[in-house]
């Protein structure tokens, strides 16, 4: 309760007025290679030679000498869209080829196309839809896919297409083919927002985009079904959630983010589920945001979040 | 992603099947008085004499000898509704009169009637509406009142009446009278879910129900307007939120709940606002839940949350 | 940096001067039985009949009807030491026999006798010794036992006896017998403060007092040896620690307390160990404190901490 | 309790053996200036031209165009000690002069010389001494200065000189002169580890090194004396601590780090002090560590921690 409705801009003192540059002139370069002397300098020189100004640079090496090297650089470059083919070629010649590096150039203005899978539980889905609507989650949500129709109305309220694809437990191929028809070459990311069906290796291979899942425990504790029941039986004093990339092995993929919340003996399994739901939605939303801002780099079964 | 959709009940081992008793047979007694020997025993004896089974008992004394005493007891009593007048009389005779105590008897099944005030910011409102819909917040939301019409559609989607009461900054009396017409003798609680108008002492006196506000800082830091801007200027490393009962003095009422989130130098004021929004909605929802479960007892300018 | 050295007493307003009663007149009753109507009332009546004033009462039932019931009551009774035999008999007649309950009466003034086992890692040990010295941990530390001599000087600095009992990996019986000679009928609690040796079932049976261990992971994740290495390999985003009662099954005993700390990809295994050490010592100290204040009740493989 | 005492090295898989380079070949460059295109590239080019390998680079700008720019770079350079004069000259010519930047070159192997001030409260002091002994805090603790003699034995146990400098409340000049004699040109940093005396502006000017203080509240809440008492009276639900650089204005200097811990109505002022002590020592130790690793850059009344 305050008498002023609008948070005033900061106009005096050392805290300055922030002039965000046009997103269309902002780009990112992701690098991954064996660590070698001169790599940071070489990348920044390419960008400087193009007239780009580096606005953010994060790098990490698994080992000061001879480790794996990761770098994420954001830069400001007028007319980026017109010049990105040239810049990509230059990065190819002077970085990709010289350092045997994976180099990815992307535009900040490009919004990743995302499909969300869900079953009947709504909290993770609604958190993503809300933040999408408020502008916090800079992605295009192309559709929501569900094996049930329960959440259709909620999804329609947000103006997002809802695809009901029932799954026959005896033959999941029909549903899987339908999923592939909907998603192949259509999305950049799939998010399993409490989708209670196993994802097959064939699907992962054919859809060929990253799949992020939220598991309702602090992995590697309580892998598989019914983690809150197992948590209650083991008497843990915290429950958690884990967002990870899906791989062919159940609940074993690279972890992007985790968090926990305190519980005690008095909480029933249902209350653990409710408490855990708070953590699940926060952890999943953070993981999706970071992925979509190109902050997550995979390396073996690990992630580097920079 | 698991192969089982339903969290199974716990059926074996020491973790037992929970049979929640009918809420209609559940009651609560709140006691506040000077601490005196025998008070806990006296209350439990009254309940036992009525055939009630105590299912939860929390008490607190500000001082082991001669302090202020607070007790919250939940009990199970068949046919509570029919017998509560008798029980209340007995508590009056044997507790209220003997110990000079404030004694409040309530039924768990009774859902408090709540009005929510909001301006244009939606996160606290939506969190309350969402949890209300999911059954987590056991109250009746009677209406949402706003000095703007921006959030009408969202409120209607949840099937809740939306009252647009514009506030003339030169004469707030008209709006205040309209508020009193809507709320007097109609609600048990008013929640200010980021309502950006000063509440007058006259309104507090006339509406005569508790008013809970969410202030967007860790009080007593950053009292008044624009706390996130002040937080940015001071360079704090955490931002927070405070839910408190509203009194005539701005941001000075009894604190119910607080929480914080970590920030750093790189966050703009806008990002502090976004981070803080997460905390605001959690803190307000917790405070409203606790109040509605009769867990918050006021004492001077303090609260006892038991 | 303030101009006043002593934190002044609160002397005005609703926050009152706290007059702690003499510890020698403070007692505790712990109850565990099948939940039955009237039990809370019956216990408080016994205490009131003796002239005791209940200063704290916590109870919990696993199920509102027919569950397991736990109660911890603190009370003030003049001349407790002289009257406790009578009080115990009365509790036996009116509670233990009537409700088939475990009933334990103890004096707050009695300090539990504790032995600490340690190997070479000092952080958990030093945290316990420090808090013991500052008066925060109201126990008698009878001795520190170690399979190495590295920490002898530190322990002596605190004026505590240090027993070096080397363990022969080929025959651990000699060491075990020495332990039993030192501890049998001599201590109320054994604390394994990073003691890197398996405790045998025979030892547990013969020493016949609770044994609390700190495991350096968030159990049930990373059971067994080298949890920080496993955490690094799995790429978790938090590391934790678990204090639990030791049972014959490694790392499977009832959990008393857990906590975690955030880590990221850049932390080496050594840095995870250092970060985890902070959590380990806090978790172990909390668990030991709660146990020694009779706040932990065991039930199957679970704990109720009230 | 595990069967293995030594945390094994990681030797297989993607998690590699970490070969820390010799600290004597590690250097740091800190830069602060108005943000200008090409600055990141220019610094990395200088380092690359010298044959240095950048192992860590963090930068931050208060505004993408025209803000204040901060950069911290760690690098590996054989024979750093012999070549640092040349490198510093080169940085001067190509960075300091060209970009009108503050440029600081330092060696990681150099351990900052630190004096700790303390009164009677030991927890912050002991935490620093303990971590210093364990090697976690890579500084030289030159002496401990106190206005009381209570903690002399503890300090001597760690082998650190203890200077008792009583402070006459009527004339603090004598003590201040003694402090200046001890510290001027002798230390790089002064840490007030619960030193309960006001530091004068004259002292700050004459000693001319940074002074870090731990304030026992979440600033700007509860400035000045007796913050825990004030926290109790206001009924806050968390208490905190703030580490900041000392300036002439009491409790107003740039904040380096803050943290909080949850409390409730049942905690007395003494218990708030005990809970807060945990936070104080962690916050102070983190602030001192970061300062000594050159991670804290001051800017107006703010800090950038990178």
Coordinates of C-alpha atoms in Angstrom, one line a residue, chain B residues 14-21 34-42 44-46 48-49 51-69 76 299-302, chain C residues 14-21 34-42 44-46 48-49 51-69 76 299-302:
Chain B
X14 CA 4.8 -47.4 9.7
X15 CA 3.6 -44.7 7.4
X16 CA -0.1 -45.2 7.6
X17 CA -3.2 -44.4 5.6
X18 CA -4.4 -41.0 6.6
X19 CA -8.2 -40.8 7.3
X20 CA -8.9 -37.1 7.5
X21 CA -12.0 -36.7 9.7
X34 CA -2.1 -13.7 31.2
X35 CA -0.2 -16.9 31.8
X36 CA -1.4 -18.8 34.8
X37 CA -0.8 -22.3 36.1
X38 CA -3.4 -24.9 35.0
X39 CA -4.7 -23.1 31.9
X40 CA -3.6 -25.9 29.5
X41 CA -5.1 -28.5 31.7
X42 CA -8.3 -26.6 32.2
X44 CA -8.2 -29.8 27.6
X45 CA -10.4 -30.9 30.5
X46 CA -13.4 -28.9 29.1
X48 CA -12.4 -34.0 27.1
X49 CA -15.6 -33.6 29.2
X51 CA -16.1 -36.0 24.4
X52 CA -13.8 -34.0 22.0
X53 CA -10.5 -35.5 20.9
X54 CA -7.6 -32.9 20.7
X55 CA -5.8 -33.4 17.4
X56 CA -3.5 -30.4 17.6
X57 CA -2.4 -28.1 20.4
X58 CA 0.1 -25.3 20.2
X59 CA 0.8 -22.8 22.9
X60 CA 3.2 -20.1 23.6
X61 CA 4.0 -17.8 26.5
X62 CA 6.0 -14.6 26.3
X63 CA 7.5 -15.4 29.6
X64 CA 7.6 -18.6 31.7
X65 CA 6.2 -16.8 34.7
X66 CA 3.7 -14.0 34.3
X67 CA 3.8 -13.5 30.5
X68 CA 1.1 -13.4 28.0
X69 CA -0.3 -16.8 27.1
X76 CA -12.6 -33.5 16.7
X299 CA -0.6 -8.9 20.6
X300 CA 0.3 -5.3 20.7
X301 CA 2.1 -4.6 17.5
X302 CA 3.3 -8.2 17.2
Chain C
X14 CA 4.7 -5.6 25.0
X15 CA 8.1 -7.3 24.7
X16 CA 8.7 -8.2 28.3
X17 CA 11.6 -9.0 30.4
X18 CA 12.2 -12.7 30.3
X19 CA 12.7 -14.4 33.6
X20 CA 13.9 -17.9 32.9
X21 CA 12.9 -20.2 35.7
X34 CA -1.6 -45.3 20.0
X35 CA -3.7 -42.1 19.7
X36 CA -6.7 -42.2 22.0
X37 CA -9.2 -39.5 23.1
X38 CA -8.3 -37.8 26.3
X39 CA -4.6 -38.4 26.4
X40 CA -3.6 -34.7 26.2
X41 CA -6.0 -33.9 28.9
X42 CA -4.9 -36.8 31.1
X44 CA -1.9 -32.2 31.7
X45 CA -4.2 -33.2 34.6
X46 CA -1.5 -35.2 36.2
X48 CA -1.6 -29.8 37.3
X49 CA -2.5 -32.1 40.2
X51 CA 1.2 -28.2 41.0
X52 CA 3.4 -28.1 37.9
X53 CA 2.9 -25.3 35.3
X54 CA 3.1 -26.5 31.7
X55 CA 5.5 -24.1 29.8
X56 CA 5.5 -25.9 26.5
X57 CA 3.5 -28.6 24.9
X58 CA 3.9 -30.1 21.5
X59 CA 2.1 -33.1 20.2
X60 CA 1.6 -34.9 16.9
X61 CA -0.5 -37.8 15.7
X62 CA 0.2 -39.7 12.4
X63 CA -3.5 -39.9 11.8
X64 CA -6.4 -38.0 13.4
X65 CA -8.1 -41.3 14.3
X66 CA -6.1 -44.4 15.3
X67 CA -2.6 -43.1 14.5
X68 CA 0.5 -43.1 16.6
X69 CA 0.6 -40.3 19.1
X76 CA 7.9 -26.0 35.9
X299 CA 9.1 -44.3 15.2
X300 CA 9.9 -47.2 12.9
X301 CA 12.6 -45.8 10.6
X302 CA 11.3 -42.2 11.0

